PDB file of C-alpha atoms and ligand atoms in Angstrom:
ATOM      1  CA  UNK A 200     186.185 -97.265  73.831  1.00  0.00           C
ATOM      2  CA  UNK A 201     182.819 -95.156  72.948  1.00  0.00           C
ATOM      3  CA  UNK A 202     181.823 -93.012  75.375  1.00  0.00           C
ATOM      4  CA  UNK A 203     178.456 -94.656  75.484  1.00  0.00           C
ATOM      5  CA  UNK A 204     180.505 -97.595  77.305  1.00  0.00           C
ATOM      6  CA  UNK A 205     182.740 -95.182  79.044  1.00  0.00           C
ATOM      7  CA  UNK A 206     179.868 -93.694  80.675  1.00  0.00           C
ATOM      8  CA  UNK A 207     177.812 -97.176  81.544  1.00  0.00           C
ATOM      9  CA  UNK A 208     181.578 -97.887  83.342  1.00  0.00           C
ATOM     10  CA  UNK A 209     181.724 -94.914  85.225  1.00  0.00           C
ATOM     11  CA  UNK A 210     177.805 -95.676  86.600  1.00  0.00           C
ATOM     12  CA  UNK A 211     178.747 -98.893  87.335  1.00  0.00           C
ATOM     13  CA  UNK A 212     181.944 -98.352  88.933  1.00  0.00           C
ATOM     14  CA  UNK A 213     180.113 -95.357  91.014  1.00  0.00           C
ATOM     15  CA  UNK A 214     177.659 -97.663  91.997  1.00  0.00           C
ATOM     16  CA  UNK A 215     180.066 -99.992  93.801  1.00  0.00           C
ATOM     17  CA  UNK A 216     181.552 -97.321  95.174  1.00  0.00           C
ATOM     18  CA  UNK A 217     178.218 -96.324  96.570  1.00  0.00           C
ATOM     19  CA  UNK A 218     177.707 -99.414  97.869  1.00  0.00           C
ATOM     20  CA  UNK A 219     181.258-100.053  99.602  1.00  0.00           C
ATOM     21  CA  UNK A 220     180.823 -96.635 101.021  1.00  0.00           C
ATOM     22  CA  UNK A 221     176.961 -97.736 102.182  1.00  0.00           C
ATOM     23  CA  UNK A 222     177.999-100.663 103.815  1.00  0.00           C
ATOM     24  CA  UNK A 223     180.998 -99.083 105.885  1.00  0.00           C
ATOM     25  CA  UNK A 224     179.582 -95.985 106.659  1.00  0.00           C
ATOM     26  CA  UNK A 225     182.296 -93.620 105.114  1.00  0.00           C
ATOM     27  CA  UNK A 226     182.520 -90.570 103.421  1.00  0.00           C
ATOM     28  CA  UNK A 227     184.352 -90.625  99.862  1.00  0.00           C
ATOM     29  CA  UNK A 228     183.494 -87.427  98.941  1.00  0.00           C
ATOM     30  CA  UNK A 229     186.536 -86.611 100.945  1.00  0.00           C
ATOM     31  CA  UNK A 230     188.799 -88.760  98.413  1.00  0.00           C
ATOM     32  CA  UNK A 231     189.158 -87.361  95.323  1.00  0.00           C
ATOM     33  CA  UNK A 232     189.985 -89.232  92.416  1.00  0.00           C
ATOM     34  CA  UNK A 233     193.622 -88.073  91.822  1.00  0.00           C
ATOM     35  CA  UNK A 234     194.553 -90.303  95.437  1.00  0.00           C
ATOM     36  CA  UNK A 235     195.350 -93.944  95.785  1.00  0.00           C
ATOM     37  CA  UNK A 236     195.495 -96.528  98.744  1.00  0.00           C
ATOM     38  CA  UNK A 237     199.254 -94.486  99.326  1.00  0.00           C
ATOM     39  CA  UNK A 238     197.058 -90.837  99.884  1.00  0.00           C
ATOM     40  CA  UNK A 239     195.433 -92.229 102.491  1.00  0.00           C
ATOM     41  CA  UNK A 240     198.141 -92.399 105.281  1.00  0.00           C
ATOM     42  CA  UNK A 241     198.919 -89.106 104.207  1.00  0.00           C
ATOM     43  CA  UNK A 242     199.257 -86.956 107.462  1.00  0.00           C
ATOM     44  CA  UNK A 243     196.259 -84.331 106.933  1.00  0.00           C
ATOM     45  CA  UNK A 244     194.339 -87.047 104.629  1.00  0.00           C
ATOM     46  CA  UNK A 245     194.637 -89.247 107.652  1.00  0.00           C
ATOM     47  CA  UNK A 246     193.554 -86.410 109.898  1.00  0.00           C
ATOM     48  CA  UNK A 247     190.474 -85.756 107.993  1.00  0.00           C
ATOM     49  CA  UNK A 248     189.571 -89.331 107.598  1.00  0.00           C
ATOM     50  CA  UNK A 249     190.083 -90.007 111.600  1.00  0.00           C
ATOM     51  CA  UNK A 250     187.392 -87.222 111.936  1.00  0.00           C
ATOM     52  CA  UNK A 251     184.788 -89.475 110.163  1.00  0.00           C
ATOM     53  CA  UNK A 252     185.790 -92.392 111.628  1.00  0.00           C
ATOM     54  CA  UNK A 253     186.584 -94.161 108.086  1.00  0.00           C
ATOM     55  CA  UNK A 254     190.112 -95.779 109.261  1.00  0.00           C
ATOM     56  CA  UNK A 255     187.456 -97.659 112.287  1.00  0.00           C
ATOM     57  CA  UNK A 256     185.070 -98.763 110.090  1.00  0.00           C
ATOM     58  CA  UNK A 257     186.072 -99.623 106.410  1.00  0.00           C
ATOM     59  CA  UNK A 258     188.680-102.727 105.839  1.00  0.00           C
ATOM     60  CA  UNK A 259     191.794-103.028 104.087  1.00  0.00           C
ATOM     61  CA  UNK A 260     190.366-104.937 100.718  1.00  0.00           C
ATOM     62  CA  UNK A 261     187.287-102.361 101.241  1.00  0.00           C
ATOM     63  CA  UNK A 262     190.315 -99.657 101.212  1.00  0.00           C
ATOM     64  CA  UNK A 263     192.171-100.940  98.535  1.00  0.00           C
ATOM     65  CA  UNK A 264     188.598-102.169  96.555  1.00  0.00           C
ATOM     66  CA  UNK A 265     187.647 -98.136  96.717  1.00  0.00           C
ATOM     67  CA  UNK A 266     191.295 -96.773  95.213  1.00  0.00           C
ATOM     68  CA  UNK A 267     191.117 -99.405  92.874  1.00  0.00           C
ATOM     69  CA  UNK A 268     187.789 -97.720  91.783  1.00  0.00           C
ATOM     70  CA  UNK A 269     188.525 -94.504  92.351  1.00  0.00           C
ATOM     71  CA  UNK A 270     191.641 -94.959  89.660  1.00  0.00           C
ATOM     72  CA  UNK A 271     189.610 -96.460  87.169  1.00  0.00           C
ATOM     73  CA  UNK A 272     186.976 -93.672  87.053  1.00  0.00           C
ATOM     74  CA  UNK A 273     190.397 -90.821  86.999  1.00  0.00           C
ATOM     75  CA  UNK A 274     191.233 -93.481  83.432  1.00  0.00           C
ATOM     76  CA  UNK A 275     187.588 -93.073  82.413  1.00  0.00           C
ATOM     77  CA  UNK A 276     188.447 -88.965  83.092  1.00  0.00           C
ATOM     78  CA  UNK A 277     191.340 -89.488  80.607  1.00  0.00           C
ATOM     79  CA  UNK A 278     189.824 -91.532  78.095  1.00  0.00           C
ATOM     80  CA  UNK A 279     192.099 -94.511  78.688  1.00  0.00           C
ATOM     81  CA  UNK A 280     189.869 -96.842  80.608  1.00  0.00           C
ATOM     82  CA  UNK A 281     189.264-100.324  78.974  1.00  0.00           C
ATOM     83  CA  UNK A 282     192.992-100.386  78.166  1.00  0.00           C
ATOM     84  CA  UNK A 283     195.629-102.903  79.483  1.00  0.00           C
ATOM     85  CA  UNK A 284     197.977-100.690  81.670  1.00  0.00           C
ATOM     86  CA  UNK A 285     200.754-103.050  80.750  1.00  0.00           C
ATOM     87  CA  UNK A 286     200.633-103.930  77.387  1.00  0.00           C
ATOM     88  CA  UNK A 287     197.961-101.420  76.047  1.00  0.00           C
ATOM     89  CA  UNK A 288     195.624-104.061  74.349  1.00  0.00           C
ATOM     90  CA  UNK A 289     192.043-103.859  74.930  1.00  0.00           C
ATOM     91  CA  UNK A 290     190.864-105.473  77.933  1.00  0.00           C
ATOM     92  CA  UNK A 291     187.686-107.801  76.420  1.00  0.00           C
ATOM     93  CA  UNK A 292     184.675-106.070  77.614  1.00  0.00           C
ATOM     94  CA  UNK A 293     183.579-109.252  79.227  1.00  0.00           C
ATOM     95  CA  UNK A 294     186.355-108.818  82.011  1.00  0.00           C
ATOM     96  CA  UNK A 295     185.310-105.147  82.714  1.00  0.00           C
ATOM     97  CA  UNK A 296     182.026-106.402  83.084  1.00  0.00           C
ATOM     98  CA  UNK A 297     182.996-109.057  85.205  1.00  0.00           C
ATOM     99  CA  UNK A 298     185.190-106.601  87.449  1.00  0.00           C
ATOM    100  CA  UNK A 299     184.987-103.054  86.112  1.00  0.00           C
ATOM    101  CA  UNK A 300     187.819-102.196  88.416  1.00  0.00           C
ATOM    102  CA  UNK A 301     190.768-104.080  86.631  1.00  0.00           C
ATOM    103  CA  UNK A 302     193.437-102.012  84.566  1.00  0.00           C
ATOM    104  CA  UNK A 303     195.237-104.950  83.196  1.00  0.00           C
ATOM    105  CA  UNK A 304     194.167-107.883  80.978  1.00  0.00           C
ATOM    106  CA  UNK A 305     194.169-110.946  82.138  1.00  0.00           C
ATOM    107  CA  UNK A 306     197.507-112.157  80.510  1.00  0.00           C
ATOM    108  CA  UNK A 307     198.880-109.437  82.266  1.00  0.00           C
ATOM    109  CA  UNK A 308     197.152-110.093  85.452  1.00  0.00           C
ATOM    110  CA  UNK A 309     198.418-113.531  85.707  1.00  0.00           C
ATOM    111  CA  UNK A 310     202.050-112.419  84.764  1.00  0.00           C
ATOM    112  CA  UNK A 311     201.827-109.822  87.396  1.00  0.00           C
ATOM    113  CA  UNK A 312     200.623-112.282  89.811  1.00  0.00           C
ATOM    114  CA  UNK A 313     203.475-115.066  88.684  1.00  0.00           C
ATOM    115  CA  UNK A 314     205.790-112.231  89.701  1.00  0.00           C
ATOM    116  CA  UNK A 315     208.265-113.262  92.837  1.00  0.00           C
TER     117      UNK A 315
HETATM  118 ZN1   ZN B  30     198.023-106.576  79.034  1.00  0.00          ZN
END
């Protein structure tokens, strides 16, 4: 992917980050990009988000919505964003546009979610 389009993912996926954080009042600053949905029950991660009140006010698909972000913008970091995590095609920029989020394409998407 150019880094033209790299960069218009990485303002797009910081703008819904923006927003998600806008709309439930917390502080992702505190979340770096290297943690996941897993980092946050982490014992002094879950200290320091207590503090701001994040656990109160921000809901699980909000939760998992924001790592789901946040990893896509550590791929953009390394220069593998846009690529199927599974099968390492290119995921049609139609779908990132759609949901700039996603790190599989969508035949591996609906294999995943065939999965028992
Ligand atoms: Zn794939």
């Amino acid at each position: 992917m150019k880094s033209e389009q790299l960069a218009h993912y990485r303002l797009v996926l910081e703008e819904q980050l923006a927003h998600l954080t806008e709309a439930t009042g917390a502080h992702e600053s505190v979340i770096d990009e290297s943690h996941t949905t897993k980092d946050f029950v982490g014992a002094d991660r879950a200290a320091e988000l207590e503090t701001l009140e994040v656990d109160a006010s921000i809901t699980a698909s909000e939760h998992r919505l924001a790592a789901k972000i946040h990893y896509a913008l550590g791929r953009i970091s390394k220069g593998i964003y846009g690529f199927c995590e599974t099968c390492g095609e290119a995921i049609p920029t139609a779908r990132l546009d759609a949901k700039p989020s996603v790190s599989l394409c969508l035949k591996c998407q609906e294999a995943h979610e065939l999965e028992p």
